[in-house]
PDB file of C-alpha atoms in Angstrom:
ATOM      1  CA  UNK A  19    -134.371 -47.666   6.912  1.00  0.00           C
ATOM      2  CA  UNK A  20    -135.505 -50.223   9.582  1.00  0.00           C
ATOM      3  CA  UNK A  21    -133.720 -51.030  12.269  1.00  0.00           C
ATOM      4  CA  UNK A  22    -132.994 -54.046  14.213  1.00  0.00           C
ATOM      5  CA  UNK A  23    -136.542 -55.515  15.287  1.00  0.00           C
ATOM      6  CA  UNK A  24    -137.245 -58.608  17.533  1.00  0.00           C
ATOM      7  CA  UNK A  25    -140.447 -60.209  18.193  1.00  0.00           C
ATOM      8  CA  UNK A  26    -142.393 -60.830  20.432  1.00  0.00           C
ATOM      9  CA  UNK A  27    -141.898 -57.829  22.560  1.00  0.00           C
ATOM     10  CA  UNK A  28    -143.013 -59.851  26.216  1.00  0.00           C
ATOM     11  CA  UNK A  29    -144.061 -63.140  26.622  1.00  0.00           C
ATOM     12  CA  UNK A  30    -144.693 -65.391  29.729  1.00  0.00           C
ATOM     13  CA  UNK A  31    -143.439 -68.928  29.833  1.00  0.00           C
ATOM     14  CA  UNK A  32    -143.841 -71.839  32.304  1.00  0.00           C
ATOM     15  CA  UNK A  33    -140.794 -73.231  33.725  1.00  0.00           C
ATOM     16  CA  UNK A  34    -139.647 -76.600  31.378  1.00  0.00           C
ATOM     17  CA  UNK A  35    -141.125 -74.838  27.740  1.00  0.00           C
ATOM     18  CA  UNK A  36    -139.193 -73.736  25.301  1.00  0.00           C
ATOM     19  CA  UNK A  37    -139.276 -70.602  23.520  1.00  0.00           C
ATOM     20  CA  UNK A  38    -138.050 -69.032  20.012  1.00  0.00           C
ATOM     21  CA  UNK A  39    -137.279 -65.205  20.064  1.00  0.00           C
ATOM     22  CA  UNK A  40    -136.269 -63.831  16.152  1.00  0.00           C
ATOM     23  CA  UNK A  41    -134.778 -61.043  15.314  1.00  0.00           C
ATOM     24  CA  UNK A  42    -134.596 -59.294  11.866  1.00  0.00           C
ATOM     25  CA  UNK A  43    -130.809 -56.762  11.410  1.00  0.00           C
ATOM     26  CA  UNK A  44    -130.626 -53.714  10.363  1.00  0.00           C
ATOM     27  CA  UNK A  45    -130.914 -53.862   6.864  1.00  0.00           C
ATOM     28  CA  UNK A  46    -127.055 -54.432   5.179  1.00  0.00           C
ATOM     29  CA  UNK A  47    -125.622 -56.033   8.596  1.00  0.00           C
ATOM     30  CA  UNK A  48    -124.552 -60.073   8.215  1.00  0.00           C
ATOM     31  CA  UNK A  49    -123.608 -60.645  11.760  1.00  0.00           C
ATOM     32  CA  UNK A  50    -126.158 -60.686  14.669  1.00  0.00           C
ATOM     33  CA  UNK A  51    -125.485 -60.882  18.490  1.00  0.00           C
ATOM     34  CA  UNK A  52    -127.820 -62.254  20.889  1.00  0.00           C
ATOM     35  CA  UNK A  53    -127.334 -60.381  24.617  1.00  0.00           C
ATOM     36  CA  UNK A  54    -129.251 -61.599  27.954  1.00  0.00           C
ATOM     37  CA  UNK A  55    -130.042 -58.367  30.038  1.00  0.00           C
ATOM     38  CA  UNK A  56    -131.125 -59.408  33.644  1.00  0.00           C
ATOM     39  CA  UNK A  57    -132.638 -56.784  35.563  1.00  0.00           C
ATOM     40  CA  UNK A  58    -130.439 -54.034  36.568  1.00  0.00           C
ATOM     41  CA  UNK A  59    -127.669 -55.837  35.129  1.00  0.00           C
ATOM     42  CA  UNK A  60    -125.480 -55.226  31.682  1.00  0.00           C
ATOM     43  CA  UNK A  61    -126.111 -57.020  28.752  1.00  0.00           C
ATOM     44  CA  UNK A  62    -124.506 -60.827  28.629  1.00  0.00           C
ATOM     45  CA  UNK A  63    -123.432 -61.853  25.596  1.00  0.00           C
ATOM     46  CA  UNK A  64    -124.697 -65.186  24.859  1.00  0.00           C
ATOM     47  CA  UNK A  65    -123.518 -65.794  21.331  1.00  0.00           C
ATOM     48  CA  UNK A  66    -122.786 -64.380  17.485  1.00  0.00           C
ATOM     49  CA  UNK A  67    -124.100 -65.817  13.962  1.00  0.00           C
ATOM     50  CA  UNK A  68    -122.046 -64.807  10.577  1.00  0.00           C
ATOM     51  CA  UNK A  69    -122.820 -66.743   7.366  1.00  0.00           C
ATOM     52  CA  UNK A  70    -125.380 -69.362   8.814  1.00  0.00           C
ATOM     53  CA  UNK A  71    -123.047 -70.513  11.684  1.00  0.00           C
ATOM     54  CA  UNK A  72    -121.949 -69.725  15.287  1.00  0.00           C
ATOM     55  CA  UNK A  73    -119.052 -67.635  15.519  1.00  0.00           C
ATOM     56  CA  UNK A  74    -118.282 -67.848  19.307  1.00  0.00           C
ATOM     57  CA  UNK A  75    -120.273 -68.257  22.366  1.00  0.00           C
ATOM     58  CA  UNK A  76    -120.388 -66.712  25.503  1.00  0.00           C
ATOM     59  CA  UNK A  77    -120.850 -68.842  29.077  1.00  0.00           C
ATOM     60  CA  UNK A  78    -124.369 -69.908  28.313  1.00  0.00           C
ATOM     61  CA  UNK A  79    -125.596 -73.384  28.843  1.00  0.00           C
ATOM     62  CA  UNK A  80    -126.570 -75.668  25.715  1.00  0.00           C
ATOM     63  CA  UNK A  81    -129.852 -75.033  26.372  1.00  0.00           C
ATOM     64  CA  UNK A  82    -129.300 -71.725  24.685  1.00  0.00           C
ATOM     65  CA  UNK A  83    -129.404 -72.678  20.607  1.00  0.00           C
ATOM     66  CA  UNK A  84    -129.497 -69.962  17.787  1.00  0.00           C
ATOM     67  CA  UNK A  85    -129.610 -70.296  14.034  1.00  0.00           C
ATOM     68  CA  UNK A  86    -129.337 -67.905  10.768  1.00  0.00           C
ATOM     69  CA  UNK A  87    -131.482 -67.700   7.869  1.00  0.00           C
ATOM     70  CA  UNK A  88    -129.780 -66.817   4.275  1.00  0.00           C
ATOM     71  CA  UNK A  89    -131.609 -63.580   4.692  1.00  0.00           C
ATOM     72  CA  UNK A  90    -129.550 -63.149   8.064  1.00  0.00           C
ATOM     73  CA  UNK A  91    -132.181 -63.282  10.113  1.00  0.00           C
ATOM     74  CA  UNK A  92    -131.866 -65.305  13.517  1.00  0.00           C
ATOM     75  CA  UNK A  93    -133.513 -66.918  16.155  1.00  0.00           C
ATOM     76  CA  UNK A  94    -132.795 -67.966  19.828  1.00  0.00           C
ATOM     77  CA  UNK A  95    -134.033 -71.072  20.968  1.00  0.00           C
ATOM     78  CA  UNK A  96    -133.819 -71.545  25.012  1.00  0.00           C
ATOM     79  CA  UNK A  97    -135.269 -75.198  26.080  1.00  0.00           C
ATOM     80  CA  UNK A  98    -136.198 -76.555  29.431  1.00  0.00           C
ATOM     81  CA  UNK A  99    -136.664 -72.920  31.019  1.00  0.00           C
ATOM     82  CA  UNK A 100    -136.116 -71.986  34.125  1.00  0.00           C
ATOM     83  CA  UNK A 101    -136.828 -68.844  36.121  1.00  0.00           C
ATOM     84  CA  UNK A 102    -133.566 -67.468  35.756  1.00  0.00           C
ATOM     85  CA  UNK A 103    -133.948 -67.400  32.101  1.00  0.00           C
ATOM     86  CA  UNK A 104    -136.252 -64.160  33.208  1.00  0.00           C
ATOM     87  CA  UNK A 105    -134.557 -61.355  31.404  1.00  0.00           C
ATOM     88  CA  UNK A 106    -135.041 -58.783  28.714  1.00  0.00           C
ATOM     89  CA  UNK A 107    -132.973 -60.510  25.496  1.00  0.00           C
ATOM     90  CA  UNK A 108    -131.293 -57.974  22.844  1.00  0.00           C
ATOM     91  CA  UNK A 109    -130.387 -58.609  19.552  1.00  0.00           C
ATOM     92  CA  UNK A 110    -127.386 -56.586  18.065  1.00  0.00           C
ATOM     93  CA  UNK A 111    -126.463 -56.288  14.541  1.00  0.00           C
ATOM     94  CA  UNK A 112    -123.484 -55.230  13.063  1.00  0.00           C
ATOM     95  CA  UNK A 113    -121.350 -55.557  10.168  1.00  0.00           C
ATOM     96  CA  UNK A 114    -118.054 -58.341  10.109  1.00  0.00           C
ATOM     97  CA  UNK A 115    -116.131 -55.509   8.321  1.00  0.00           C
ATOM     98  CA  UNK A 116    -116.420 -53.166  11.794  1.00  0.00           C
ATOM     99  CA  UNK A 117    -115.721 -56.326  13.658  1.00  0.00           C
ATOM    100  CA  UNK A 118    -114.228 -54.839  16.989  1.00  0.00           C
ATOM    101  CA  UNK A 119    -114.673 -51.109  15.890  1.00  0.00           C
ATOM    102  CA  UNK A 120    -117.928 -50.908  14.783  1.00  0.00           C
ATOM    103  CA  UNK A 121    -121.228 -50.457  16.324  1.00  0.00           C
ATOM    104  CA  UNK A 122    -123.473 -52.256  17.564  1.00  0.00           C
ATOM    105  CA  UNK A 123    -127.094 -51.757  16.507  1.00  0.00           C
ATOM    106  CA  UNK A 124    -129.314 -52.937  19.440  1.00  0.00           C
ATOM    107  CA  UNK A 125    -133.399 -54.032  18.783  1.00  0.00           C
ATOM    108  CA  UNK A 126    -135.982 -53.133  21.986  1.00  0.00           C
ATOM    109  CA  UNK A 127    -135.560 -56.687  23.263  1.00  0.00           C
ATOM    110  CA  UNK A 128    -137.606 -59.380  23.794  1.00  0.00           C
ATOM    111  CA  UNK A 129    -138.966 -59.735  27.798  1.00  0.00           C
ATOM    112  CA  UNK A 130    -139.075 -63.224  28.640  1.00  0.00           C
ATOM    113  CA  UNK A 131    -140.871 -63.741  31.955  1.00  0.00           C
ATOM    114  CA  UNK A 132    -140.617 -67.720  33.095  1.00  0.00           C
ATOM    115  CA  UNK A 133    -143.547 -68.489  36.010  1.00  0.00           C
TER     116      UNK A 133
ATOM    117  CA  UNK B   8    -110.684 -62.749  31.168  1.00  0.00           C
ATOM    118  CA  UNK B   9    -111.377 -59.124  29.835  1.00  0.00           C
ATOM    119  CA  UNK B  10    -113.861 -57.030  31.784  1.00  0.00           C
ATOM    120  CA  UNK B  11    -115.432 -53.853  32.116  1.00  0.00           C
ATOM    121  CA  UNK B  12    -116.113 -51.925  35.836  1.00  0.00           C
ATOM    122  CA  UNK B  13    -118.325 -48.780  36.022  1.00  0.00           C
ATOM    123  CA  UNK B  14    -119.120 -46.626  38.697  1.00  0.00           C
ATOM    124  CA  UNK B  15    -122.288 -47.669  40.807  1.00  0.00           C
ATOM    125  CA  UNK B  16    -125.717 -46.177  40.499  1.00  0.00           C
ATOM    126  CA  UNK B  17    -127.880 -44.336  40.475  1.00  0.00           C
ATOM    127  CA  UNK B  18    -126.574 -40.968  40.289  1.00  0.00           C
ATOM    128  CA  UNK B  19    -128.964 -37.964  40.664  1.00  0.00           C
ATOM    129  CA  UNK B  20    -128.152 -34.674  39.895  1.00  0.00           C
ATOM    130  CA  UNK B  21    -129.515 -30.853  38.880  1.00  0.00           C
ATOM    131  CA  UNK B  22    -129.947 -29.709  35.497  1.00  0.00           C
ATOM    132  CA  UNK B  23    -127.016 -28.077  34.709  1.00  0.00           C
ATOM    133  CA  UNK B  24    -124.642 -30.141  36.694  1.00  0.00           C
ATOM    134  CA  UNK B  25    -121.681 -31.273  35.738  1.00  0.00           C
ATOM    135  CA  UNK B  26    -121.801 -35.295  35.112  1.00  0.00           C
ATOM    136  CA  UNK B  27    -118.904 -38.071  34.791  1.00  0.00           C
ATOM    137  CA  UNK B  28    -119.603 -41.483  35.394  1.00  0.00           C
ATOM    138  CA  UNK B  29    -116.312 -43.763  35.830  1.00  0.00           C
ATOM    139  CA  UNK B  30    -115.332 -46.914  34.186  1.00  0.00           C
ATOM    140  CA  UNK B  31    -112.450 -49.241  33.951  1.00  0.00           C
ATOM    141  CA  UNK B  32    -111.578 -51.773  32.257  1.00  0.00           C
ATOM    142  CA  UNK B  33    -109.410 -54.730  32.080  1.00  0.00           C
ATOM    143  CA  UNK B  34    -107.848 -56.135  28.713  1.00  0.00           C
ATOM    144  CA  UNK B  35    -105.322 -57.656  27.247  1.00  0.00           C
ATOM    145  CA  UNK B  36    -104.367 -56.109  23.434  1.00  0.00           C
ATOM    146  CA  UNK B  37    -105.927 -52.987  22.500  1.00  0.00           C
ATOM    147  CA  UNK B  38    -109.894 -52.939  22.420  1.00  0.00           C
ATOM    148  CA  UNK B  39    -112.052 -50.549  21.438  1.00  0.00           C
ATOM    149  CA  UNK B  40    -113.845 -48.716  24.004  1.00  0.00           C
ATOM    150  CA  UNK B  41    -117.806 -47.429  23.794  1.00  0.00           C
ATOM    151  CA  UNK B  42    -120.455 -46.051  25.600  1.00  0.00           C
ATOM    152  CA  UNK B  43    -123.887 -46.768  25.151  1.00  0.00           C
ATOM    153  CA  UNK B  44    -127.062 -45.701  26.399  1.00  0.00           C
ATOM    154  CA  UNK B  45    -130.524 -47.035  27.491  1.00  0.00           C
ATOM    155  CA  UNK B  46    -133.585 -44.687  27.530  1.00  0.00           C
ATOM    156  CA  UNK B  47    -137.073 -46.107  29.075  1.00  0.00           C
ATOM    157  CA  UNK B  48    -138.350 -48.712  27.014  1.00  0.00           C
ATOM    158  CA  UNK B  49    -135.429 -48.779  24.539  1.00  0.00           C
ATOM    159  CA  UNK B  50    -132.616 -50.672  23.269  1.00  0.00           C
ATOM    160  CA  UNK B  51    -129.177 -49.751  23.913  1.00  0.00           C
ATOM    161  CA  UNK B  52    -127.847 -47.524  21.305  1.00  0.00           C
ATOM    162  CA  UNK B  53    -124.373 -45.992  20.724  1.00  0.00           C
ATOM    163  CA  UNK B  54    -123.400 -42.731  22.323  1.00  0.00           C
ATOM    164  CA  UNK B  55    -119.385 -42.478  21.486  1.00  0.00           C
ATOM    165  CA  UNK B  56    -116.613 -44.856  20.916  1.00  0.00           C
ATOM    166  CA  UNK B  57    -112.479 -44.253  20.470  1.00  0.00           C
ATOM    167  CA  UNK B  58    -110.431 -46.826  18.999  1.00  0.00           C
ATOM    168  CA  UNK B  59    -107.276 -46.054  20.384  1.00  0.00           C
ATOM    169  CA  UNK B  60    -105.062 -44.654  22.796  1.00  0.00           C
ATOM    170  CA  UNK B  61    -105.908 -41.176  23.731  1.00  0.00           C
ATOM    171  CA  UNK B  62    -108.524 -40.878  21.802  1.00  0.00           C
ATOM    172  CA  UNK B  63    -111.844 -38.588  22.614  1.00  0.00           C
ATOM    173  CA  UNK B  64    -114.862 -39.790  21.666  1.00  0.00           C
ATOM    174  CA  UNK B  65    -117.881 -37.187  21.921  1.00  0.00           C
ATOM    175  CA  UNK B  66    -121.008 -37.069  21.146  1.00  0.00           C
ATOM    176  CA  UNK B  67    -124.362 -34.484  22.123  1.00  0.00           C
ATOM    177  CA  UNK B  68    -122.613 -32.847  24.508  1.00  0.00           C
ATOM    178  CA  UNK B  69    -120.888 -36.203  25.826  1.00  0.00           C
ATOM    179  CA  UNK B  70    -117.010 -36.948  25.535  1.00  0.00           C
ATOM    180  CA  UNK B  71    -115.229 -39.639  27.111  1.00  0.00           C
ATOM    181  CA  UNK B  72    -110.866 -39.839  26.594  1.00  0.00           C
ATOM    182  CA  UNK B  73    -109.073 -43.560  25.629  1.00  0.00           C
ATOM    183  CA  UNK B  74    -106.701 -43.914  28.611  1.00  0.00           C
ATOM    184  CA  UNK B  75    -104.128 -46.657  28.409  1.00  0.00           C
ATOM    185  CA  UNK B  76    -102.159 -45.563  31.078  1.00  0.00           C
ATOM    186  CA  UNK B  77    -105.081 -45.896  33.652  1.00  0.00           C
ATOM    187  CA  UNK B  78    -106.672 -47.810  31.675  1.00  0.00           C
ATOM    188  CA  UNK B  79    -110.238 -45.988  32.166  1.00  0.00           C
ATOM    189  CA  UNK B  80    -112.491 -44.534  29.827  1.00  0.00           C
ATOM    190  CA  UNK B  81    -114.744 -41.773  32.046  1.00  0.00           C
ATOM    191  CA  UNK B  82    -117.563 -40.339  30.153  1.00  0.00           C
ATOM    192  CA  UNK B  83    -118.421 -36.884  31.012  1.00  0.00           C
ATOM    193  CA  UNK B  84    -120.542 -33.792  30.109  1.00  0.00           C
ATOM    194  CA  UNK B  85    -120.842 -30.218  31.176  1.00  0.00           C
ATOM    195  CA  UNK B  86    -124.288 -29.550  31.746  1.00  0.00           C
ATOM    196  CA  UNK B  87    -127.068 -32.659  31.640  1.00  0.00           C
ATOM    197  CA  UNK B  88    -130.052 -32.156  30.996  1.00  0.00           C
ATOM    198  CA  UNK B  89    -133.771 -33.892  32.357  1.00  0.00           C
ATOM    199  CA  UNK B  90    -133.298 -35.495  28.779  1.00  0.00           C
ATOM    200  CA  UNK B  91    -130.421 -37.059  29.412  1.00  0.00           C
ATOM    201  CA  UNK B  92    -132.164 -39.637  32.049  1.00  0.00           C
ATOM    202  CA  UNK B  93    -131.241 -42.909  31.184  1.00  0.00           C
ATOM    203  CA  UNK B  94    -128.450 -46.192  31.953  1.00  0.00           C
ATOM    204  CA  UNK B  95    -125.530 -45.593  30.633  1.00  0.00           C
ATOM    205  CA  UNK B  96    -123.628 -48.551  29.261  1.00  0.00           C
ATOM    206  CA  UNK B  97    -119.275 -49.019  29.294  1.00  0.00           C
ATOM    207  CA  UNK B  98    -118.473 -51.439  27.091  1.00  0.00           C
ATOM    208  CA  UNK B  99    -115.343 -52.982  24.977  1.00  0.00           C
ATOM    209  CA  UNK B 100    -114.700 -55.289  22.197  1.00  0.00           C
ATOM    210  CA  UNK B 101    -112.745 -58.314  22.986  1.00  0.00           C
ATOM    211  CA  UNK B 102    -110.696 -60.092  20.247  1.00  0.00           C
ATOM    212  CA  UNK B 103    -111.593 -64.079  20.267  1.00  0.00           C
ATOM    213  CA  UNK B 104    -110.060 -64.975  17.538  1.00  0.00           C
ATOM    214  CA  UNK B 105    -108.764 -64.268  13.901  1.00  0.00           C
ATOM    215  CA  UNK B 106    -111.666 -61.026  12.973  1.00  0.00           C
ATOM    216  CA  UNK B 107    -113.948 -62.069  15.838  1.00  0.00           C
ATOM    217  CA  UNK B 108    -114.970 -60.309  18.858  1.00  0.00           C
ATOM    218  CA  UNK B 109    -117.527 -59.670  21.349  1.00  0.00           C
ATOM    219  CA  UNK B 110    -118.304 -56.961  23.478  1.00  0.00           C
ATOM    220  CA  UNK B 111    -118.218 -57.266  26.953  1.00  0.00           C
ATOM    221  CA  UNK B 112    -121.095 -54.414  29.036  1.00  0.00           C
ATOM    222  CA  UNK B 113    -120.234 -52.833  32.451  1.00  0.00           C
ATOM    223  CA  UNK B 114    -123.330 -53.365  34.315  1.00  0.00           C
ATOM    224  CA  UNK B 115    -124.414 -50.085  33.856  1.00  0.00           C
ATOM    225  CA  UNK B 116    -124.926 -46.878  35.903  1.00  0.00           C
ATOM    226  CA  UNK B 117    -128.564 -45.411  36.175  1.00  0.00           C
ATOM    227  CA  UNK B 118    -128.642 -40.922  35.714  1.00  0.00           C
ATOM    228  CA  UNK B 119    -131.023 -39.330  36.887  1.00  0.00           C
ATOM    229  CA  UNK B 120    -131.788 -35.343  36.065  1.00  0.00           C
ATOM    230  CA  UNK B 121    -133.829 -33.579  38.258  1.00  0.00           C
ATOM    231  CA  UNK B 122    -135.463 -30.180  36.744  1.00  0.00           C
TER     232      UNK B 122
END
């Protein structure tokens, strides 16, 4: 059974791209969770997709975007980058039954470095 | 807003010592509590979790106690081991609304075992 699994592992942006992290669930979960990890920090929640739409948001900016795919799939979008976007981001999946019980299935992260 | 404090890092100690790492946490209602942990190079994944009041979660050796009345949630285990080095994660689930929640991370406390 696969687990939760985000690509692209690193990557090195410029400060003003863009960039689109995905992440695939764990195979049966409908709700996904994207975190922002700085370094030596805890994980930041930045906001949750169920059925296709955003749930709730955490205190992100707007450059932050997400979406989910019918297969529940989902992608971060983070424009106009800056180099405090530098972070490792984590993808959780979990189901909407365990909402607030459950657990949290985390992927390895993606490690966004922004030069 | 709800929140989660843990105890400071990094803690070294022997094999064979006797480990608790502290955390509090500030809520309104009644969230769930967890711990997680971070190995090298890994996601987070879940290490215990109680639901309610007085609770113990445990897990490998690991058990942590659901305390309203102090409102802390200290995770402790006997006798760690060099396998045990990792961060280890407090975190709680914090109703938004109507079957929604988030979980909010302490910002983790780094163990170290020394052989």
């Amino acid at each position: 059974d696969a687990g939760v699994t985000q690509s692209p592992t690193h990557l090195i942006k410029t400060r003003g791209q863009q960039v689109t992290l995905r992440c695939s669930p764990k195979s049966g979960h409908d709700t996904v969770s994207w975190y922002q990890q700085a370094l030596g920090q805890g994980p930041q929640f930045i906001f949750q997709y169920y059925e296709e739409e955003e749930r709730q948001r955490g205190n992100f900016p707007d450059r932050f975007s997400g979406h989910q795919f019918p297969n529940y799939s989902s992608e971060l979008n983070v424009n106009a980058l800056l180099l405090g976007d530098s972070a490792l981001y984590l993808c959780a999946s979990s189901l909407v039954q365990g909402a607030g019980t459950g657990e949290l299935f985390f992927g390895e992260g993606s490690r966004l470095t922004v030069l | 807003g709800n929140s989660v404090t843990q105890m400071e890092g990094p803690v070294t100690l022997s094999e064979e010592a006797f480990l608790t790492i502290n955390c509090t946490y500030t809520a309104t209602g009644y969230p769930s509590l967890f711990w997680y942990v971070q190995y090298p190079g890994e996601g987070l994944q879940l290490l215990l979790k109680a639901t309610k009041a007085d609770d113990k979660g445990s897990n490998k050796g690991f058990e942590a106690t659901y305390r309203k009345e102090t409102t802390s949630f200290h995770l402790e285990k006997g006798s760690v081991q060099v396998s045990d080095s990792a961060v280890y994660f407090c975190a709680l689930s914090d109703l938004v609304s109507s079957g929604t929640y988030k979980y909010i991370f302490g910002t983790g406390t780094r163990l170290k075992v020394l052989a």
